[in-house]
Amino acid sequence: MSEIEDLKKRVRDFAQSRNWEKFHTPKNLAMAVAGEAGELAAEFQWLTPEESSGLTKDQLKAVELEMADVAIYLLRLADVLGIDIAGAVQEKIELNEGRFPKG
């Protein structure tokens, strides 16, 4: 089993053990992704480009945790919808390589 599949199972088990599956509809999970992405963006709000590239240890940890929240909800959404997220990422990269050739 891949690391992504292991993570999907861990997130699924976490949700099941708390009886949260009834709340994990595709719509709710997509909205949660958007909300967590907003919290990630908020970590960079008002920073200059230089500041955003030189985060403090505490700022970097906050960003890391918000990125994890986004990833957790994406993994859960992929699991609920039966999407191979690793395969989808590979496919999208290949599409982008065709759309945006090397310069």
XYZ file of N, CA and C in Angstrom, residues 4-69:
198
model
N 0.224 7.377 0.398
C -1.035 8.119 0.263
C -2.210 7.241 0.671
N -2.205 5.990 0.244
C -3.289 5.084 0.632
C -3.289 4.849 2.144
N -2.106 4.752 2.738
C -2.007 4.612 4.195
C -2.620 5.831 4.895
N -2.307 7.028 4.382
C -2.863 8.249 4.976
C -4.379 8.298 4.802
N -4.875 7.939 3.620
C -6.328 7.922 3.400
C -7.014 6.987 4.391
N -6.410 5.820 4.605
C -6.990 4.867 5.562
C -6.967 5.429 6.977
N -5.876 6.066 7.341
C -5.782 6.640 8.696
C -6.831 7.729 8.907
N -7.020 8.584 7.897
C -8.037 9.638 7.995
C -9.433 9.017 8.027
N -9.671 7.985 7.199
C -10.959 7.294 7.194
C -11.237 6.680 8.566
N -10.246 5.992 9.116
C -10.414 5.357 10.432
C -10.703 6.405 11.509
N -10.019 7.542 11.433
C -10.240 8.630 12.376
C -11.695 9.101 12.303
N -12.193 9.304 11.094
C -13.576 9.762 10.912
C -14.571 8.701 11.365
N -14.320 7.448 11.006
C -15.234 6.368 11.386
C -15.316 6.208 12.899
N -14.187 6.301 13.567
C -14.173 6.086 15.013
C -14.906 7.197 15.766
N -15.159 8.310 15.111
C -15.885 9.427 15.724
C -17.286 9.591 15.155
N -17.665 8.638 14.293
C -18.982 8.645 13.649
C -19.217 9.935 12.859
N -18.180 10.389 12.160
C -18.260 11.623 11.380
C -18.605 11.371 9.916
N -18.693 10.109 9.523
C -18.929 9.813 8.111
C -20.183 10.499 7.573
N -21.200 10.613 8.404
C -22.451 11.239 7.949
C -22.246 12.702 7.556
N -21.209 13.339 8.091
C -20.905 14.731 7.778
C -19.945 14.857 6.589
N -19.290 13.765 6.246
C -18.263 13.805 5.218
C -18.846 13.553 3.830
N -19.771 14.407 3.443
C -20.308 14.368 2.090
C -19.322 15.099 1.177
N -19.347 14.810 -0.112
C -18.440 15.534 -1.013
C -18.582 17.051 -0.894
N -19.800 17.555 -0.805
C -20.007 19.005 -0.676
C -19.359 19.535 0.594
N -19.590 18.891 1.708
C -19.021 19.363 2.975
C -17.499 19.287 2.970
N -16.969 18.230 2.396
C -15.513 18.088 2.361
C -14.880 19.127 1.439
N -15.509 19.396 0.300
C -14.993 20.437 -0.601
C -15.029 21.796 0.091
N -16.090 22.070 0.832
C -16.178 23.326 1.572
C -15.106 23.386 2.659
N -14.818 22.257 3.294
C -13.777 22.220 4.322
C -12.407 22.487 3.707
N -12.162 21.938 2.509
C -10.901 22.213 1.816
C -10.764 23.718 1.591
N -11.843 24.331 1.100
C -11.813 25.773 0.830
C -11.566 26.566 2.112
N -12.212 26.177 3.182
C -12.020 26.870 4.458
C -10.603 26.746 4.965
N -10.052 25.551 4.890
C -8.675 25.347 5.361
C -7.675 26.050 4.446
N -7.967 26.105 3.143
C -7.092 26.849 2.225
C -7.104 28.333 2.590
N -8.252 28.833 3.006
C -8.337 30.217 3.471
C -7.493 30.439 4.710
N -7.500 29.478 5.626
C -6.676 29.600 6.829
C -5.182 29.555 6.468
N -4.834 28.762 5.470
C -3.450 28.739 4.997
C -3.073 30.095 4.405
N -3.941 30.643 3.573
C -3.678 31.955 2.971
C -3.538 33.031 4.045
N -4.327 32.915 5.114
C -4.278 33.912 6.184
C -2.910 33.952 6.862
N -2.195 32.845 6.845
C -0.849 32.826 7.438
C 0.107 33.740 6.678
N -0.206 34.030 5.413
C 0.658 34.869 4.579
C 0.115 36.280 4.392
N -1.115 36.487 4.861
C -1.742 37.800 4.662
C -0.877 38.889 5.284
N -0.691 39.940 4.544
C 0.038 41.140 4.954
C 1.550 40.959 5.001
N 2.059 39.800 4.659
C 3.507 39.633 4.601
C 4.017 40.153 3.261
N 5.192 40.718 3.284
C 5.833 41.099 2.030
C 6.310 39.813 1.339
N 6.637 39.890 0.048
C 7.194 38.706 -0.602
C 8.438 38.176 0.115
N 9.261 39.076 0.579
C 10.474 38.667 1.287
C 10.132 37.970 2.604
N 9.197 38.546 3.354
C 8.798 37.933 4.623
C 8.183 36.552 4.392
N 7.408 36.409 3.317
C 6.759 35.119 3.061
C 7.765 34.041 2.662
N 8.933 34.469 2.184
C 9.984 33.515 1.818
C 10.952 33.241 2.963
N 10.828 33.994 4.042
C 11.733 33.828 5.179
C 10.961 33.723 6.479
N 10.068 32.755 6.537
C 9.209 32.601 7.717
C 10.021 32.226 8.950
N 9.542 32.686 10.092
C 10.141 32.262 11.355
C 9.781 30.801 11.601
N 10.433 30.215 12.574
C 10.146 28.816 12.932
C 8.667 28.654 13.306
N 8.133 29.581 14.073
C 6.721 29.505 14.488
C 5.782 29.696 13.301
N 6.124 30.640 12.422
C 5.290 30.859 11.243
C 5.309 29.627 10.334
N 6.473 29.045 10.162
C 6.605 27.861 9.327
C 5.793 26.693 9.898
N 5.792 26.540 11.202
C 5.006 25.478 11.845
C 3.525 25.707 11.618
N 3.066 26.959 11.737
C 1.653 27.277 11.504
C 1.261 26.962 10.061
N 2.116 27.308 9.114
C 1.862 27.003 7.706
C 1.814 25.493 7.496
N 2.754 24.795 8.086
C 2.806 23.332 7.977
C 1.492 22.701 8.446
N 0.980 23.153 9.586
C -0.254 22.585 10.131
C -1.463 22.918 9.266
N -1.491 24.127 8.701
C -2.604 24.477 7.806
C -2.530 23.673 6.510
N -1.326 23.455 6.005
C -1.167 22.611 4.826
C -1.641 21.189 5.122
N -1.354 20.706 6.309
C -1.807 19.373 6.698
C -3.326 19.305 6.730
N -3.978 20.352 7.240
C -5.442 20.374 7.263
C -6.014 20.295 5.850
